[in-house]
PDB file of C-alpha atoms in Angstrom:
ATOM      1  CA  UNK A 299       0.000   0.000   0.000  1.00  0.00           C
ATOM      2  CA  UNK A 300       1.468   3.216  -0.895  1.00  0.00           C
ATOM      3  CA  UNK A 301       1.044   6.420   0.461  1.00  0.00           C
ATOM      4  CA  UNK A 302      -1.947   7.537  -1.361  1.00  0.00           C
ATOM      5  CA  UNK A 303      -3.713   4.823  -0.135  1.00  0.00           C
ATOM      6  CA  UNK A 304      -3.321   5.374   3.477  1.00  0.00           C
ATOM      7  CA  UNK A 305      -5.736   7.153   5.712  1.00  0.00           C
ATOM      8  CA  UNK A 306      -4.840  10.022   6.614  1.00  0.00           C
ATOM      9  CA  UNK A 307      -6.904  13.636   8.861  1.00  0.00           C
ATOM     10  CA  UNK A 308      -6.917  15.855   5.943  1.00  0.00           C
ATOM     11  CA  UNK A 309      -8.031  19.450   6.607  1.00  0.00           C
ATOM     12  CA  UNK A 310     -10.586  20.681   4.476  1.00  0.00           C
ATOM     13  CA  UNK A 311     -13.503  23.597   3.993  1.00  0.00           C
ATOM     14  CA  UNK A 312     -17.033  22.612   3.160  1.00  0.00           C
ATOM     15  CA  UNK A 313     -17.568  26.186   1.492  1.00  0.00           C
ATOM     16  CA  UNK A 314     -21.443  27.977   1.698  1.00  0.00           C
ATOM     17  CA  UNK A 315     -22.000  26.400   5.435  1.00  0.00           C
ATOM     18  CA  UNK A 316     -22.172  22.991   4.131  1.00  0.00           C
ATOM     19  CA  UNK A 317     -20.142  21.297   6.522  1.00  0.00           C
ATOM     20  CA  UNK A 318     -22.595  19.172   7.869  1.00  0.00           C
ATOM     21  CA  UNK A 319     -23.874  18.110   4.441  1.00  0.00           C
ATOM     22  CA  UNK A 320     -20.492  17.198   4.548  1.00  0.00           C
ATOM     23  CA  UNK A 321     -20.162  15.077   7.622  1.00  0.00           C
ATOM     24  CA  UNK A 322     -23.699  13.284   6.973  1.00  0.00           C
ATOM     25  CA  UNK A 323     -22.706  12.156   3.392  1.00  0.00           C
ATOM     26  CA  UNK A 324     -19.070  10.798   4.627  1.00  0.00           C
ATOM     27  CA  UNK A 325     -20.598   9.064   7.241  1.00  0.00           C
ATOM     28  CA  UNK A 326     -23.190   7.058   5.083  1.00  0.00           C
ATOM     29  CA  UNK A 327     -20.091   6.340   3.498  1.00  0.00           C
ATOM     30  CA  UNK A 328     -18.245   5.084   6.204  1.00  0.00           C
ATOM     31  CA  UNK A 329     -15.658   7.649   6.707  1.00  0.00           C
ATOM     32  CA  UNK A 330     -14.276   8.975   9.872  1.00  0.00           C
ATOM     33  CA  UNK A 331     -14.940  12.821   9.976  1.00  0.00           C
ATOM     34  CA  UNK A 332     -14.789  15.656  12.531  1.00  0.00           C
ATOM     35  CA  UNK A 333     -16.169  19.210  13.012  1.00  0.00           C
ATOM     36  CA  UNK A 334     -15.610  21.135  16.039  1.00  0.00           C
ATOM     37  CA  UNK A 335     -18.968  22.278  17.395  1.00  0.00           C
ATOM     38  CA  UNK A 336     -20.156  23.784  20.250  1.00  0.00           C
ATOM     39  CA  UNK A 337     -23.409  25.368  22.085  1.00  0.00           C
ATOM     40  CA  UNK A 338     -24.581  28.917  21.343  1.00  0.00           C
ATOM     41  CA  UNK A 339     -28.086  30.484  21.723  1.00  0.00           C
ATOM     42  CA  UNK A 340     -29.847  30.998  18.737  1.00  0.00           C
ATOM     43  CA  UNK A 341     -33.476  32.925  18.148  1.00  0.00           C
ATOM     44  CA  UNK A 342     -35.529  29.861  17.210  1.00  0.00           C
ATOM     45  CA  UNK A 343     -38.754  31.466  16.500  1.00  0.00           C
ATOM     46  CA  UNK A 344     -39.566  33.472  19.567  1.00  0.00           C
ATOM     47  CA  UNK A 345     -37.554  31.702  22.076  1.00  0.00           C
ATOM     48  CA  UNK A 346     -33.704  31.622  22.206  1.00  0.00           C
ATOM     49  CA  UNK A 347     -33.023  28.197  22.595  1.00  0.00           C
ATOM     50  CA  UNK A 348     -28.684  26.276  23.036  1.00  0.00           C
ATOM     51  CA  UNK A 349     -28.173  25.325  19.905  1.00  0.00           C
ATOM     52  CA  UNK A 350     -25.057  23.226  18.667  1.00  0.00           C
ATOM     53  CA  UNK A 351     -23.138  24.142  15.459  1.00  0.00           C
ATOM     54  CA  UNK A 352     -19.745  24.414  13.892  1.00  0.00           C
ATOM     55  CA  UNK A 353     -17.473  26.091  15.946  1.00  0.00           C
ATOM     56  CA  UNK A 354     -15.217  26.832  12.899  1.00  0.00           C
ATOM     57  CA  UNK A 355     -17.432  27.716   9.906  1.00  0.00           C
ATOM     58  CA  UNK A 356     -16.733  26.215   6.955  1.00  0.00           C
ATOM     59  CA  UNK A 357     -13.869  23.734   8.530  1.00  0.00           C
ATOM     60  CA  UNK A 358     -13.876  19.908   8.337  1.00  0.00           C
ATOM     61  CA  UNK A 359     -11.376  17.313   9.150  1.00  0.00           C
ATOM     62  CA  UNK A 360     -11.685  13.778   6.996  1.00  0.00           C
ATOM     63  CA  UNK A 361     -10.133  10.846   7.719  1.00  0.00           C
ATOM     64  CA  UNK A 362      -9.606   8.341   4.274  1.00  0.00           C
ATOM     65  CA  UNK A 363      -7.240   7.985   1.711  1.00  0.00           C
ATOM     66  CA  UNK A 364      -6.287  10.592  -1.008  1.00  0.00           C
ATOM     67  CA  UNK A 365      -8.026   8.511  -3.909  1.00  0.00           C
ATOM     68  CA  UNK A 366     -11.223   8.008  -1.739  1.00  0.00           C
ATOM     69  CA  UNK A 367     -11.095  11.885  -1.031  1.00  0.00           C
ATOM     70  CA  UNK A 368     -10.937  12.598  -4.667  1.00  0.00           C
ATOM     71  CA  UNK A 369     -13.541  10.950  -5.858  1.00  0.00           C
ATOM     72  CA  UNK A 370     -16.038  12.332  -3.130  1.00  0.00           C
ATOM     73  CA  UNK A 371     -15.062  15.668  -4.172  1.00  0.00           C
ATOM     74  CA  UNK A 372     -15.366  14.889  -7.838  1.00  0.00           C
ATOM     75  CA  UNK A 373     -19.157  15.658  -7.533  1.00  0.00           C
ATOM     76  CA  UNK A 374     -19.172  17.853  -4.940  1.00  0.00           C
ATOM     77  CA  UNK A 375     -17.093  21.271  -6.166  1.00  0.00           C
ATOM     78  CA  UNK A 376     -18.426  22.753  -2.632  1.00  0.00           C
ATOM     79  CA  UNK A 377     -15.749  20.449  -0.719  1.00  0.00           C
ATOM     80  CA  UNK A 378     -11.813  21.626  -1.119  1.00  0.00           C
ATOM     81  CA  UNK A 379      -8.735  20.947   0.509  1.00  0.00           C
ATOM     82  CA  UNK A 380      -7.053  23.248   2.935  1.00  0.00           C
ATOM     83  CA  UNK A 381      -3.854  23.526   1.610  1.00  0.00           C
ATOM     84  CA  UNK A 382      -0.181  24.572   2.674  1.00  0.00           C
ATOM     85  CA  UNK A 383       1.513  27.576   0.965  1.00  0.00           C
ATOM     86  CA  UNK A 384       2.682  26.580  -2.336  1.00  0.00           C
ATOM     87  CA  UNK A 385       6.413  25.523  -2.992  1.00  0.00           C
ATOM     88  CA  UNK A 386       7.432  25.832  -6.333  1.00  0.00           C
ATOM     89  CA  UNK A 387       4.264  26.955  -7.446  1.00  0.00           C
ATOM     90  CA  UNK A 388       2.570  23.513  -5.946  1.00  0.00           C
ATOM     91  CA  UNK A 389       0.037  23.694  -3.487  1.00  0.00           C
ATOM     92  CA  UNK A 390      -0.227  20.768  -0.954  1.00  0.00           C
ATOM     93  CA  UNK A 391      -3.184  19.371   1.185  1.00  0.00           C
ATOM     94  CA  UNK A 392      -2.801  19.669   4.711  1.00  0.00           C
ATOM     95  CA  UNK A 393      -2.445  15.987   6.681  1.00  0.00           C
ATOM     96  CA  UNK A 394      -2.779  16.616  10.242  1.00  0.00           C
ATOM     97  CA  UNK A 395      -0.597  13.627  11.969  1.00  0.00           C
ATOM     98  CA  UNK A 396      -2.906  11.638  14.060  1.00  0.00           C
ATOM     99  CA  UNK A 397      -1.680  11.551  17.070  1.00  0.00           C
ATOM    100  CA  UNK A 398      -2.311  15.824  17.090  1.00  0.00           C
ATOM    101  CA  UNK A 399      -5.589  15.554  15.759  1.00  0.00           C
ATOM    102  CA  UNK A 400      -6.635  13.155  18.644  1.00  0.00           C
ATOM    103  CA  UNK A 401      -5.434  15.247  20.969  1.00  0.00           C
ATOM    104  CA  UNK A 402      -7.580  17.943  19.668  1.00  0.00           C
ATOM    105  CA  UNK A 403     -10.657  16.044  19.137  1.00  0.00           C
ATOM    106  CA  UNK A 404      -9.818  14.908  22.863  1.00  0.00           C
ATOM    107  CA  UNK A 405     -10.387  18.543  24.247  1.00  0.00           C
ATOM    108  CA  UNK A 406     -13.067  19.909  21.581  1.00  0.00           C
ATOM    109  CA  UNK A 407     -14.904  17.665  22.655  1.00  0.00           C
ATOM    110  CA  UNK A 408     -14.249  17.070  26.378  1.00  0.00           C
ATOM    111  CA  UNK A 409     -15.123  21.019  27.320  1.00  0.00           C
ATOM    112  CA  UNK A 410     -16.534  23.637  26.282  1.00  0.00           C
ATOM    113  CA  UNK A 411     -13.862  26.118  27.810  1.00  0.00           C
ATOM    114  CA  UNK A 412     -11.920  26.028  24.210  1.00  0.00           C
ATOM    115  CA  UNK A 413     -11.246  29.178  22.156  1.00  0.00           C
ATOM    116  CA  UNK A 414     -10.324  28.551  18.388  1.00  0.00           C
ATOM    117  CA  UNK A 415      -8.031  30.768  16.635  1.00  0.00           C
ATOM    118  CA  UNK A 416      -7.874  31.601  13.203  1.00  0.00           C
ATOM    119  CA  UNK A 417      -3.960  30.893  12.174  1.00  0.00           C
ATOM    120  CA  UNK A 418      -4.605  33.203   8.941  1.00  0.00           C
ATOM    121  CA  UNK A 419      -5.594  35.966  11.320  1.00  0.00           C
ATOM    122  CA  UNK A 420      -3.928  35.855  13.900  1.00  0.00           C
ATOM    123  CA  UNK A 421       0.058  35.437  14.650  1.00  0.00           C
ATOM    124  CA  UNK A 422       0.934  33.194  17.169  1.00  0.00           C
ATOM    125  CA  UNK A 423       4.782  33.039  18.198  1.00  0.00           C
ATOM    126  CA  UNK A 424       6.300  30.170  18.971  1.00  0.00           C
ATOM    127  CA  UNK A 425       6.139  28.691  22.409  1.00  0.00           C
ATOM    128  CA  UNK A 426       7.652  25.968  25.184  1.00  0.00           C
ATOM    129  CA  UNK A 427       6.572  22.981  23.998  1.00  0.00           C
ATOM    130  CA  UNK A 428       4.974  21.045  26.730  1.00  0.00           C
ATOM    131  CA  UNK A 429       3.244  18.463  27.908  1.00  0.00           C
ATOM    132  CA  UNK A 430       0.144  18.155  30.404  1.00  0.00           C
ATOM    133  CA  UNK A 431       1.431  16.007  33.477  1.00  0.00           C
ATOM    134  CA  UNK A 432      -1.997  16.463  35.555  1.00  0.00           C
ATOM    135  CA  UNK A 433      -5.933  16.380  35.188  1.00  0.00           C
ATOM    136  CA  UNK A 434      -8.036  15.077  32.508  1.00  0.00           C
ATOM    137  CA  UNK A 435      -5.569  16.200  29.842  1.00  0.00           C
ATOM    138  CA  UNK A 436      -2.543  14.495  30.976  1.00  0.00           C
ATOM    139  CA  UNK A 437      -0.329  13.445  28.404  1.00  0.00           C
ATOM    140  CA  UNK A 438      -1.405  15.992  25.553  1.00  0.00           C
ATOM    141  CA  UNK A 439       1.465  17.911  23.820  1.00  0.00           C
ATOM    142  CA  UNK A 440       1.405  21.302  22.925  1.00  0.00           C
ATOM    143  CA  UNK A 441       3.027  24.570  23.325  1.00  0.00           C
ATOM    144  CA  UNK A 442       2.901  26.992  26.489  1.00  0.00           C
ATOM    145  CA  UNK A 443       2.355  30.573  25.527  1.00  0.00           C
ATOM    146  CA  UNK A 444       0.692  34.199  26.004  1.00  0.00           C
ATOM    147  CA  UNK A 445      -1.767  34.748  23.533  1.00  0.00           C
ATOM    148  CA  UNK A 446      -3.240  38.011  22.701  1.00  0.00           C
ATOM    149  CA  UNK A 447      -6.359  39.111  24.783  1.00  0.00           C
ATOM    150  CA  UNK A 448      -5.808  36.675  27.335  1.00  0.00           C
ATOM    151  CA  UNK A 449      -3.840  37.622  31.002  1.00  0.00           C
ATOM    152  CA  UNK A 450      -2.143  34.113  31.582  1.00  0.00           C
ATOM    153  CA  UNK A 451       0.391  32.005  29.195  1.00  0.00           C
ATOM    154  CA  UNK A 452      -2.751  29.321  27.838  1.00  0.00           C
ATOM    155  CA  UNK A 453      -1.791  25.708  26.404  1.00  0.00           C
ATOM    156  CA  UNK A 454      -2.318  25.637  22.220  1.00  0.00           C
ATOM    157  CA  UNK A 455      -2.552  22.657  20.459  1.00  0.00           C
ATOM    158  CA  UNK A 456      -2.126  23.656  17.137  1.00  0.00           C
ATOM    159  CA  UNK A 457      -2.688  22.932  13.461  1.00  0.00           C
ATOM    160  CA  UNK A 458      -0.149  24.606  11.184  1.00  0.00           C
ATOM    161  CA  UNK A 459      -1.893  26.490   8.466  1.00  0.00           C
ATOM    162  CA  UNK A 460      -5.220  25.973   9.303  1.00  0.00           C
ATOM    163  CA  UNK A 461      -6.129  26.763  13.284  1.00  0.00           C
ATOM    164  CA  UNK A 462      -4.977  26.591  16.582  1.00  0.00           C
ATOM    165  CA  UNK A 463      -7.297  25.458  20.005  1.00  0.00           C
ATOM    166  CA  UNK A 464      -6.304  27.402  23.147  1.00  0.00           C
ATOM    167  CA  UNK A 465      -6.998  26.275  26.783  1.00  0.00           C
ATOM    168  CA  UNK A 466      -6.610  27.618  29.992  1.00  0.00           C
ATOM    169  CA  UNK A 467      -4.510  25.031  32.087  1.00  0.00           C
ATOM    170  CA  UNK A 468      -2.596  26.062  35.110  1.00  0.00           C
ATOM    171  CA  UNK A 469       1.364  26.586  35.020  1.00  0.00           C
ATOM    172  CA  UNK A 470       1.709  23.668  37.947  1.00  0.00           C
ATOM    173  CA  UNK A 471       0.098  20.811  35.404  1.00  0.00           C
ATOM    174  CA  UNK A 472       2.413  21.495  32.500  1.00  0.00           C
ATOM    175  CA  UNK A 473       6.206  20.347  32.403  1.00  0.00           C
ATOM    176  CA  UNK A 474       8.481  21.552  29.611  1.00  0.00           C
ATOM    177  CA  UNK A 475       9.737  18.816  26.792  1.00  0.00           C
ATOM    178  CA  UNK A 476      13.710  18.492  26.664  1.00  0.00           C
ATOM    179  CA  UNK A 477      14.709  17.562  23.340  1.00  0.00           C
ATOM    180  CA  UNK A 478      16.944  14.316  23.520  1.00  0.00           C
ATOM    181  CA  UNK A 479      19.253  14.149  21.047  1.00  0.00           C
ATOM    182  CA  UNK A 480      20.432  10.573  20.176  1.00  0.00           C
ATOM    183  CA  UNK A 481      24.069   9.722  18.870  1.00  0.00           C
ATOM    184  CA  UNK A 482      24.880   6.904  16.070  1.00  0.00           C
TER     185      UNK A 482
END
C-alpha cells in the first residue's frame, strides 16, 4: 500500500456552510470525519433556545485515503482541501498527523472552555513545547504561551496552516519537553 492509499486527517472547507452536508454524506459512506462544534443560543422562533453548530465555519477534518477523497469531491465542487503555501508553485493538502488531531478532538470535545483561533488571522509566536502532566488532559502535547487578549500564558494545540485550540490550564500541570538528542 502506498502512500496515497493510506488514511490520513486531511483538513478541508465545506464552502457555503455545508459542513454538515459534509459530515452526513461521509458518514453514510463510512468515513471517519470531525467538526468542532459547540453550544450557542440561537433565536428559534420566539424563544432563544442552546443550539449546537460548527465552531469553525466552513472547517472539516476527513479521515480516508487521497483517492477516496478525490472521488467524493469529484461531484461535490463545494468540498476543497485546505492547503499549505505553495512551494514551487505547488500547493499541498494539509495531513494533520494523528496523534495531534486526537489530541484535539480529545479537548473539543471534552469542554466547552476552548477558544479557536484563526492561524490566517492571527500570529501566534512560537512557544515551550509542553506536555500536560496532571488532570483530565494528561499526556497531551502542545506549546505553552501568552496569547493576545488573554492575562495568563494558555496551552495551544495547534494545526499549522489551518487553526490553533487554546486552553486555559494552570502553570503547575504542564512540564516543559527536553529535546533528547540521540548519537549513532
Amino acid at each position: 500500500m502506498d502512500r496515497t492509499e493510506t488514511p490520513h486527517w486531511f483538513a478541508m472547507r465545506a464552502t457555503y456552510h455545508r459542513e454538515m452536508k459534509a459530515y452526513d454524506e461521509l458518514t453514510e459512506s463510512g468515513i471517519e470525519v470531525f467538526i468542532p462544534m459547540h453550544w450557542t443560543k440561537k433565536k428559534v422562533g420566539l424563544r432563544m433556545k442552546l443550539v449546537q453548530e460548527p465552531a469553525v465555519r466552513s472547517l472539516i477534518f476527513v479521515r480516508c485515503s487521497q483517492p477516496f477523497i478525490q472521488q467524493f469531491k469529484l461531484k461535490r465542487p463545494w468540498l476543497q482541501y485546505l492547503c499549505n503555501m505553495p512551494r514551487n508553485g505547488i500547493r499541498t493538502p494539509i495531513i494533520v498527523p494523528d496523534e495531534q488531531m486526537a489530541d484535539f478532538i480529545r479537548v473539543s470535545t471534552e469542554t466547552d472552555e476552548v477558544e479557536y483561533i484563526d492561524i490566517e488571522t492571527e500570529t501566534l509566536a512560537p512557544g515551550t513545547p509542553v506536555r500536560i502532566i496532571g488532570g483530565s488532559f494528561e499526556g497531551m502535547r502542545g506549546t505553552f504561551q501568552r496569547v493576545q487578549g488573554h492575562r495568563n500564558r494558555q496551552f495551544i494545540i495547534k494545526i499549522e496552516g489551518v487553526l490553533a485550540l487554546v486552553l486555559n490550564i494552570h502553570p503547575s500541570l504542564v512540564e516543559p519537553i527536553r529535546e533528547t538528542t540521540h548519537r549513532s
